[in-house]
Coordinates of N, CA, C and O in Angstrom, one line a residue:
M659 N 31.3 -36.0 83.0 CA 32.6 -35.9 82.4 C 32.5 -36.2 80.9 O 31.9 -37.2 80.5
T660 N 33.1 -35.4 80.1 CA 33.0 -35.6 78.6 C 33.9 -36.8 78.2 O 34.9 -37.2 78.9
T661 N 33.7 -37.3 77.0 CA 34.5 -38.4 76.5 C 36.0 -37.9 76.4 O 36.9 -38.6 76.7
Q662 N 36.2 -36.7 75.9 CA 37.5 -36.1 75.7 C 38.2 -36.0 77.1 O 39.4 -36.4 77.2
A663 N 37.5 -35.6 78.1 CA 38.1 -35.5 79.5 C 38.5 -36.9 80.0 O 39.5 -37.0 80.6
V664 N 37.7 -37.9 79.7 CA 38.0 -39.2 80.2 C 39.2 -39.7 79.4 O 40.2 -40.3 80.0
A665 N 39.3 -39.5 78.1 CA 40.5 -39.9 77.3 C 41.7 -39.2 77.8 O 42.8 -39.8 78.0
E666 N 41.6 -37.9 78.2 CA 42.8 -37.1 78.7 C 43.2 -37.7 80.0 O 44.4 -37.8 80.3
G667 N 42.2 -38.0 80.9 CA 42.5 -38.6 82.2 C 43.2 -40.0 82.0 O 44.2 -40.3 82.8
D668 N 42.8 -40.8 81.1 CA 43.4 -42.1 80.8 C 44.8 -41.9 80.3 O 45.7 -42.6 80.7
A669 N 45.0 -40.9 79.4 CA 46.4 -40.6 78.9 C 47.3 -40.2 80.0 O 48.5 -40.6 80.1
D670 N 46.8 -39.4 80.9 CA 47.7 -38.9 82.0 C 48.0 -40.1 83.0 O 49.1 -40.2 83.5
A671 N 47.0 -40.9 83.2 CA 47.2 -42.1 84.1 C 48.2 -43.0 83.5 O 49.1 -43.6 84.2
L672 N 48.2 -43.2 82.2 CA 49.1 -44.1 81.5 C 50.5 -43.5 81.6 O 51.5 -44.2 81.9
A673 N 50.6 -42.2 81.4 CA 51.9 -41.5 81.5 C 52.5 -41.7 82.9 O 53.7 -41.9 83.1
R674 N 51.7 -41.6 83.9 CA 52.1 -41.8 85.3 C 52.6 -43.2 85.5 O 53.7 -43.4 86.1
R675 N 51.9 -44.2 85.0 CA 52.3 -45.6 85.2 C 53.7 -45.9 84.5 O 54.5 -46.6 85.0
V676 N 53.8 -45.3 83.3 CA 55.1 -45.5 82.5 C 56.2 -44.8 83.3 O 57.3 -45.4 83.5
A677 N 56.0 -43.6 83.8 CA 57.1 -42.9 84.5 C 57.5 -43.6 85.8 O 58.6 -43.8 86.2
E678 N 56.5 -44.1 86.5 CA 56.8 -44.9 87.8 C 57.6 -46.1 87.5 O 58.5 -46.4 88.2
A679 N 57.3 -46.8 86.4 CA 58.0 -48.0 86.1 C 59.5 -47.7 85.7 O 60.4 -48.3 86.0
M680 N 59.6 -46.6 84.9 CA 61.0 -46.1 84.5 C 61.8 -45.7 85.7 O 63.0 -46.0 85.7
R681 N 61.2 -45.1 86.7 CA 61.9 -44.6 87.8 C 62.5 -45.7 88.7 O 63.5 -45.4 89.4
I682 N 62.0 -46.9 88.7 CA 62.4 -47.9 89.5 C 63.9 -48.2 89.3 O 64.6 -48.4 90.3
G683 N 64.3 -48.2 88.1 CA 65.7 -48.6 87.8 C 66.7 -47.4 87.6 O 67.8 -47.6 87.2
E684 N 66.2 -46.2 87.8 CA 67.0 -45.0 87.6 C 67.9 -44.7 88.8 O 67.5 -44.3 89.8
G685 N 69.2 -44.9 88.6 CA 70.2 -44.6 89.7 C 70.2 -43.2 90.1 O 70.2 -42.8 91.2
P686 N 70.4 -42.3 89.1 CA 70.5 -40.8 89.4 C 69.3 -40.3 90.1 O 69.4 -39.3 90.9
T687 N 68.1 -40.8 89.9 CA 66.9 -40.3 90.5 C 67.0 -40.4 92.0 O 66.8 -39.4 92.7
A688 N 67.4 -41.5 92.5 CA 67.5 -41.7 94.0 C 68.8 -41.0 94.5 O 68.7 -40.3 95.5
L689 N 69.9 -41.1 93.8 CA 71.1 -40.5 94.2 C 71.0 -39.0 94.4 O 71.5 -38.4 95.4
L690 N 70.3 -38.3 93.5 CA 70.2 -36.9 93.5 C 68.9 -36.4 94.2 O 68.7 -35.1 94.3
G691 N 68.0 -37.2 94.6 CA 66.8 -36.8 95.2 C 65.8 -36.1 94.2 O 65.1 -35.3 94.5
L692 N 65.9 -36.6 92.9 CA 65.1 -36.0 91.9 C 63.6 -36.4 92.0 O 63.4 -37.6 92.2
S693 N 62.7 -35.5 92.0 CA 61.3 -35.8 92.1 C 60.6 -35.6 90.8 O 61.0 -34.8 90.0
L694 N 59.6 -36.4 90.6 CA 58.7 -36.2 89.4 C 57.4 -35.5 90.0 O 56.7 -36.1 90.8
D695 N 57.3 -34.3 89.6 CA 56.2 -33.4 90.2 C 54.9 -33.5 89.5 O 53.9 -33.4 90.1
S696 N 55.0 -33.7 88.1 CA 53.8 -33.7 87.3 C 54.1 -34.5 86.0 O 55.2 -34.4 85.5
I697 N 53.1 -35.2 85.5 CA 53.2 -36.0 84.3 C 51.9 -36.0 83.5 O 50.9 -36.0 84.2
G698 N 52.0 -36.0 82.2 CA 50.8 -36.1 81.4 C 51.3 -36.5 80.0 O 52.5 -36.7 79.7
D699 N 50.3 -36.5 79.1 CA 50.6 -36.9 77.7 C 51.6 -35.8 77.1 O 51.1 -34.6 76.9
G700 N 52.8 -36.1 76.8 CA 53.8 -35.2 76.2 C 54.3 -34.1 77.1 O 54.8 -33.1 76.7
Y701 N 54.1 -34.3 78.4 CA 54.5 -33.3 79.4 C 55.1 -34.0 80.7 O 54.6 -35.1 81.1
A702 N 56.1 -33.4 81.2 CA 56.6 -33.8 82.5 C 57.3 -32.7 83.2 O 57.9 -31.8 82.6
Q703 N 57.2 -32.7 84.5 CA 57.9 -31.7 85.4 C 58.7 -32.5 86.4 O 58.1 -33.3 87.2
A704 N 60.0 -32.2 86.5 CA 60.8 -32.9 87.5 C 61.6 -31.8 88.2 O 61.9 -30.7 87.6
S705 N 62.1 -32.1 89.5 CA 62.8 -31.1 90.2 C 63.8 -31.7 91.2 O 63.7 -32.9 91.5
L706 N 64.7 -30.9 91.6 CA 65.7 -31.3 92.7 C 66.2 -30.1 93.4 O 66.1 -29.0 92.9
T707 N 66.7 -30.3 94.6 CA 67.3 -29.2 95.3 C 68.8 -29.3 95.2 O 69.4 -30.3 95.5
L708 N 69.4 -28.2 94.8 CA 70.9 -28.2 94.6 C 71.6 -28.2 96.0 O 71.2 -27.5 96.9
D709 N 72.6 -29.0 96.1 CA 73.4 -29.0 97.3 C 74.9 -28.9 96.9 O 75.2 -28.9 95.7
P710 N 75.8 -28.7 97.8 CA 77.2 -28.4 97.4 C 77.9 -29.5 96.5 O 78.7 -29.2 95.7
R711 N 77.4 -30.7 96.6 CA 77.9 -31.8 95.7 C 77.6 -31.6 94.3 O 78.2 -32.2 93.4
M712 N 76.6 -30.7 94.0 CA 76.1 -30.5 92.6 C 76.6 -29.2 92.0 O 76.1 -28.8 90.9
L713 N 77.5 -28.5 92.7 CA 78.0 -27.2 92.2 C 79.3 -27.4 91.4 O 80.1 -28.3 91.7
N714 N 79.6 -26.4 90.6 CA 80.9 -26.4 89.8 C 81.9 -25.6 90.7 O 81.6 -25.2 91.8
G715 N 83.1 -25.5 90.1 CA 84.2 -24.8 90.9 C 84.0 -23.4 91.1 O 84.7 -22.8 91.9
L716 N 83.0 -22.8 90.4 CA 82.7 -21.3 90.6 C 81.5 -21.1 91.6 O 81.1 -20.0 91.8
G717 N 80.9 -22.2 92.1 CA 79.9 -22.1 93.0 C 78.5 -22.2 92.4 O 77.5 -22.1 93.2
G718 N 78.3 -22.3 91.1 CA 77.0 -22.4 90.5 C 76.7 -23.9 90.2 O 77.5 -24.7 90.3
A719 N 75.5 -24.1 89.9 CA 75.1 -25.5 89.5 C 75.9 -26.0 88.4 O 76.1 -25.4 87.4
H720 N 76.4 -27.2 88.6 CA 77.2 -27.9 87.5 C 76.3 -28.1 86.3 O 75.1 -28.6 86.5
G721 N 76.8 -27.8 85.1 CA 76.0 -28.0 83.9 C 75.5 -29.4 83.7 O 74.4 -29.6 83.2
G722 N 76.3 -30.4 84.1 CA 75.9 -31.8 84.0 C 74.7 -32.1 84.8 O 73.8 -32.9 84.4
I723 N 74.6 -31.5 86.0 CA 73.4 -31.7 86.9 C 72.2 -31.1 86.2 O 71.1 -31.8 86.2
L724 N 72.3 -29.9 85.7 CA 71.1 -29.3 85.0 C 70.7 -30.1 83.8 O 69.5 -30.2 83.5
F725 N 71.7 -30.5 83.0 CA 71.4 -31.4 81.8 C 70.7 -32.6 82.3 O 69.7 -33.0 81.6
L726 N 71.2 -33.3 83.3 CA 70.6 -34.5 83.8 C 69.1 -34.3 84.2 O 68.2 -35.1 83.8
L727 N 68.9 -33.2 84.9 CA 67.5 -32.9 85.3 C 66.6 -32.7 84.1 O 65.5 -33.2 84.0
A728 N 67.1 -31.8 83.1 CA 66.3 -31.6 81.9 C 66.1 -32.8 81.1 O 65.0 -33.1 80.6
D729 N 67.1 -33.7 81.0 CA 67.0 -34.9 80.2 C 66.0 -35.9 80.9 O 65.3 -36.6 80.2
N730 N 66.0 -35.9 82.2 CA 65.1 -36.7 82.9 C 63.6 -36.3 82.6 O 62.8 -37.2 82.3
A731 N 63.3 -35.0 82.7 CA 61.9 -34.6 82.4 C 61.6 -34.9 80.9 O 60.5 -35.3 80.6
F732 N 62.6 -34.7 80.0 CA 62.4 -35.0 78.6 C 62.1 -36.5 78.4 O 61.1 -36.8 77.7
A733 N 62.8 -37.4 79.1 CA 62.5 -38.8 79.0 C 61.1 -39.2 79.4 O 60.5 -40.0 78.7
Y734 N 60.7 -38.6 80.5 CA 59.3 -38.9 81.0 C 58.3 -38.4 80.0 O 57.3 -39.1 79.7
A735 N 58.5 -37.2 79.4 CA 57.5 -36.6 78.5 C 57.5 -37.4 77.2 O 56.4 -37.7 76.7
C736 N 58.6 -37.8 76.7 CA 58.6 -38.5 75.4 C 58.2 -40.0 75.5 O 57.9 -40.6 74.5
N737 N 58.2 -40.6 76.7 CA 57.8 -41.9 76.8 C 56.3 -42.0 77.4 O 55.8 -43.1 77.6
S738 N 55.7 -40.9 77.5 CA 54.4 -40.8 78.2 C 53.3 -41.5 77.5 O 52.3 -41.9 78.2
R739 N 53.4 -41.8 76.3 CA 52.3 -42.6 75.6 C 52.6 -44.1 75.5 O 52.0 -44.8 74.8
N740 N 53.6 -44.5 76.3 CA 54.0 -45.9 76.4 C 54.5 -46.4 75.1 O 54.3 -47.6 74.7
A741 N 55.3 -45.6 74.4 CA 56.0 -46.0 73.2 C 57.5 -45.8 73.6 O 57.9 -44.7 73.8
A742 N 58.3 -46.9 73.6 CA 59.7 -46.8 74.1 C 60.4 -45.8 73.2 O 60.5 -46.0 71.9
T743 N 61.0 -44.8 73.8 CA 61.6 -43.6 73.1 C 62.8 -43.2 73.7 O 62.9 -43.2 75.0
V744 N 63.8 -42.9 72.9 CA 65.1 -42.5 73.5 C 65.5 -41.1 72.9 O 64.9 -40.7 71.9
A745 N 66.5 -40.5 73.5 CA 67.1 -39.2 72.9 C 67.9 -39.5 71.7 O 68.7 -40.4 71.7
Q746 N 67.7 -38.8 70.7 CA 68.5 -38.8 69.5 C 69.5 -37.7 69.5 O 70.6 -37.9 69.0
A747 N 69.1 -36.6 70.0 CA 70.0 -35.4 70.1 C 69.4 -34.5 71.1 O 68.2 -34.4 71.2
C748 N 70.3 -33.8 71.8 CA 69.9 -32.8 72.8 C 70.8 -31.6 72.8 O 72.1 -31.8 72.6
T749 N 70.3 -30.4 73.1 CA 71.1 -29.2 73.3 C 70.6 -28.5 74.5 O 69.5 -28.6 74.9
I750 N 71.5 -27.8 75.1 CA 71.2 -27.0 76.3 C 71.9 -25.7 76.2 O 73.1 -25.6 75.8
S751 N 71.2 -24.6 76.6 CA 71.8 -23.3 76.7 C 71.6 -22.9 78.1 O 70.5 -22.8 78.7
F752 N 72.8 -22.6 78.8 CA 72.8 -22.1 80.2 C 72.7 -20.6 80.2 O 73.4 -19.9 79.6
L753 N 71.7 -20.1 80.9 CA 71.4 -18.7 80.9 C 71.8 -18.0 82.3 O 72.0 -16.8 82.3
A754 N 71.7 -18.8 83.4 CA 72.0 -18.2 84.7 C 72.4 -19.3 85.6 O 72.0 -20.5 85.4
P755 N 73.2 -19.0 86.6 CA 73.7 -20.1 87.5 C 72.6 -20.6 88.5 O 71.8 -19.7 88.9
G756 N 72.5 -21.9 88.7 CA 71.7 -22.4 89.8 C 72.5 -22.2 91.1 O 73.7 -22.2 91.1
R757 N 71.8 -22.0 92.2 CA 72.5 -21.6 93.5 C 72.4 -22.8 94.5 O 71.3 -23.5 94.5
D758 N 73.3 -22.9 95.4 CA 73.3 -23.8 96.4 C 72.0 -23.7 97.2 O 71.6 -22.5 97.6
G759 N 71.3 -24.8 97.5 CA 70.0 -24.7 98.2 C 68.8 -24.4 97.4 O 67.7 -24.5 97.9
E760 N 69.0 -24.0 96.2 CA 67.9 -23.7 95.3 C 67.1 -24.9 94.8 O 67.8 -25.9 94.4
R761 N 65.8 -24.8 94.7 CA 65.0 -25.9 94.1 C 65.0 -25.5 92.6 O 64.5 -24.5 92.2
V762 N 65.5 -26.4 91.7 CA 65.4 -26.2 90.3 C 64.4 -27.2 89.7 O 64.3 -28.4 90.1
T763 N 63.7 -26.7 88.7 CA 62.6 -27.4 88.1 C 62.8 -27.5 86.6 O 63.1 -26.5 86.0
A764 N 62.6 -28.7 86.0 CA 62.6 -28.8 84.5 C 61.2 -29.2 84.1 O 60.6 -30.1 84.6
E765 N 60.7 -28.4 83.2 CA 59.4 -28.6 82.6 C 59.5 -28.9 81.2 O 59.9 -28.0 80.4
A766 N 59.1 -30.1 80.8 CA 59.3 -30.6 79.4 C 57.9 -30.6 78.7 O 56.9 -31.1 79.3
R767 N 57.8 -30.2 77.5 CA 56.6 -30.2 76.7 C 56.9 -30.6 75.3 O 57.9 -30.2 74.7
R768 N 56.0 -31.5 74.7 CA 56.2 -31.9 73.3 C 55.9 -30.7 72.5 O 54.8 -30.1 72.6
A769 N 56.8 -30.3 71.6 CA 56.7 -29.2 70.7 C 56.1 -29.6 69.3 O 55.5 -28.9 68.7
G770 N 56.5 -30.9 68.9 CA 56.0 -31.4 67.7 C 56.5 -32.8 67.4 O 57.5 -33.2 68.1
E771 N 55.9 -33.5 66.5 CA 56.3 -34.9 66.2 C 55.9 -35.2 64.8 O 54.9 -34.7 64.3
A772 N 56.7 -36.1 64.2 CA 56.4 -36.6 62.9 C 57.0 -38.0 62.8 O 58.2 -38.2 63.1
G773 N 56.2 -39.0 62.4 CA 56.7 -40.4 62.3 C 57.2 -40.8 63.7 O 56.6 -40.7 64.7
R774 N 58.5 -41.3 63.7 CA 59.1 -41.8 64.9 C 59.9 -40.7 65.7 O 60.5 -41.0 66.7
S775 N 59.9 -39.5 65.2 CA 60.7 -38.4 65.8 C 59.8 -37.4 66.5 O 58.7 -37.1 66.0
G776 N 60.3 -36.9 67.6 CA 59.6 -35.8 68.3 C 60.6 -34.8 68.8 O 61.8 -35.0 69.0
V777 N 60.1 -33.5 69.0 CA 60.9 -32.5 69.5 C 60.2 -32.0 70.8 O 59.0 -31.8 70.9
Y778 N 61.1 -31.8 71.8 CA 60.6 -31.4 73.1 C 61.4 -30.2 73.6 O 62.6 -30.2 73.5
D779 N 60.6 -29.2 74.2 CA 61.3 -28.1 74.8 C 61.2 -28.2 76.3 O 60.2 -28.6 76.8
V780 N 62.3 -27.9 76.9 CA 62.4 -28.1 78.4 C 63.0 -26.7 78.9 O 64.0 -26.3 78.5
R781 N 62.2 -26.2 79.8 CA 62.7 -25.0 80.5 C 63.1 -25.3 81.9 O 62.4 -26.0 82.7
V782 N 64.3 -24.9 82.3 CA 64.8 -25.2 83.7 C 64.8 -23.9 84.4 O 65.4 -22.9 84.0
T783 N 64.1 -23.9 85.5 CA 63.9 -22.6 86.3 C 64.3 -22.9 87.7 O 64.3 -24.0 88.2
G784 N 64.6 -21.8 88.4 CA 65.0 -21.8 89.8 C 63.9 -21.1 90.6 O 62.7 -20.9 90.2
D785 N 64.3 -20.7 91.8 CA 63.4 -20.0 92.7 C 62.7 -18.8 92.1 O 63.3 -18.1 91.3
G786 N 61.4 -18.7 92.3 CA 60.6 -17.6 91.7 C 60.5 -17.7 90.2 O 60.1 -16.7 89.6
G787 N 60.7 -18.8 89.6 CA 60.6 -18.9 88.1 C 61.7 -18.4 87.3 O 61.7 -18.2 86.1
R788 N 62.9 -18.1 88.0 CA 64.0 -17.5 87.3 C 64.5 -18.5 86.3 O 64.8 -19.7 86.6
L789 N 64.7 -18.1 85.1 CA 65.1 -19.0 84.0 C 66.6 -19.3 84.1 O 67.4 -18.3 84.1
I790 N 67.0 -20.6 84.2 CA 68.4 -21.0 84.3 C 68.9 -21.6 83.0 O 70.0 -21.3 82.6
A791 N 68.1 -22.4 82.3 CA 68.5 -23.0 81.1 C 67.3 -23.4 80.2 O 66.2 -23.5 80.7
I792 N 67.6 -23.5 78.9 CA 66.7 -24.0 77.9 C 67.3 -25.2 77.3 O 68.4 -25.1 76.8
F793 N 66.6 -26.3 77.2 CA 67.0 -27.6 76.7 C 66.1 -27.9 75.6 O 64.9 -27.7 75.7
Q794 N 66.6 -28.5 74.5 CA 65.7 -29.0 73.5 C 66.2 -30.4 73.1 O 67.4 -30.6 72.9
G795 N 65.2 -31.3 73.1 CA 65.6 -32.7 72.8 C 64.8 -33.2 71.6 O 63.7 -32.9 71.4
L796 N 65.5 -34.0 70.8 CA 65.0 -34.7 69.7 C 64.9 -36.2 70.1 O 65.9 -36.8 70.5
S797 N 63.7 -36.7 70.0 CA 63.4 -38.1 70.4 C 63.3 -39.0 69.2 O 62.9 -38.6 68.1
R798 N 63.5 -40.3 69.5 CA 63.3 -41.3 68.4 C 62.6 -42.5 69.0 O 63.1 -43.1 70.0
A799 N 61.5 -42.9 68.5 CA 60.7 -44.0 69.0 C 61.4 -45.3 68.5 O 61.8 -45.4 67.4
L800 N 61.6 -46.3 69.5 CA 62.3 -47.5 69.2 C 61.3 -48.6 68.6 O 61.7 -49.5 67.9
G801 N 60.1 -48.5 69.0 CA 59.1 -49.5 68.6 C 58.8 -50.3 69.9 O 59.8 -50.7 70.6
G802 N 57.6 -50.6 70.1 CA 57.2 -51.4 71.3 C 56.9 -50.5 72.5 O 57.3 -49.4 72.5
P803 N 56.3 -51.1 73.5 CA 55.9 -50.4 74.7 C 57.0 -50.3 75.7 O 58.0 -51.1 75.7
V804 N 56.9 -49.3 76.6 CA 57.8 -49.2 77.8 C 57.4 -50.2 78.8 O 58.2 -51.0 79.4
I805 N 56.1 -50.3 79.1 CA 55.5 -51.2 80.0 C 54.4 -52.1 79.4 O 53.8 -51.7 78.4
D806 N 54.2 -53.2 80.0 CA 53.1 -54.1 79.6 C 51.9 -53.4 80.1 O 51.7 -53.2 81.3
P807 N 50.9 -53.1 79.2 CA 49.7 -52.3 79.7 C 48.9 -53.1 80.7 O 48.2 -52.5 81.5
A808 N 48.9 -54.4 80.6 CA 48.1 -55.3 81.5 C 48.7 -55.3 82.9 O 48.0 -55.3 83.9
T809 N 50.0 -55.5 83.0 CA 50.7 -55.7 84.3 C 51.4 -54.5 84.8 O 51.6 -54.4 86.0
G810 N 51.8 -53.6 83.9 CA 52.6 -52.4 84.4 C 54.0 -52.7 84.5 O 54.8 -51.9 84.8
D811 N 54.4 -54.0 84.1 CA 55.8 -54.4 84.2 C 56.6 -53.7 83.1 O 56.1 -53.6 82.0
L812 N 57.9 -53.4 83.4 CA 58.8 -52.8 82.4 C 59.1 -53.8 81.3 O 59.4 -54.9 81.6
V813 N 58.9 -53.4 80.1 CA 59.2 -54.3 78.9 C 60.6 -53.9 78.3 O 61.4 -54.8 78.1
H814 N 60.8 -52.6 78.1 CA 62.1 -52.1 77.6 C 62.9 -51.7 78.8 O 62.4 -51.1 79.7
G815 N 64.1 -52.1 78.8 CA 64.9 -51.7 79.9 C 66.2 -52.4 80.0 O 66.6 -53.3 79.3

């Protein structure tokens, strides 16, 4: 294994440790059955299955549920390097309705960063990769770690 591959593996392992620590205290994660499907340096994929409690009055996925899912993937991606980071601004464009019983997935990727700010693009898709929404988040690093690297205990929270 190359040195670069080892470093990438370490970065992905750190991202997983940070996400697991963050998930412990997240109420919506358990409430909605949100899963973390994949995590890496500057990347996260989260998903949930829509049920009738998550629909709006017209029968499509409630925008707040889709925003929450996208924001969750964004949070894991921007904290993946163990630098405590929060959302500074977010926007979402809804393109198609999510459907009852559909598995929706939010895939967040770091698009760029400078200093303490980062930009992340999140695509929310449904069954068969159908595009439901596009979310963009601007992150701001607070300073300090999310977890203690030695113990894995949450530091910020």
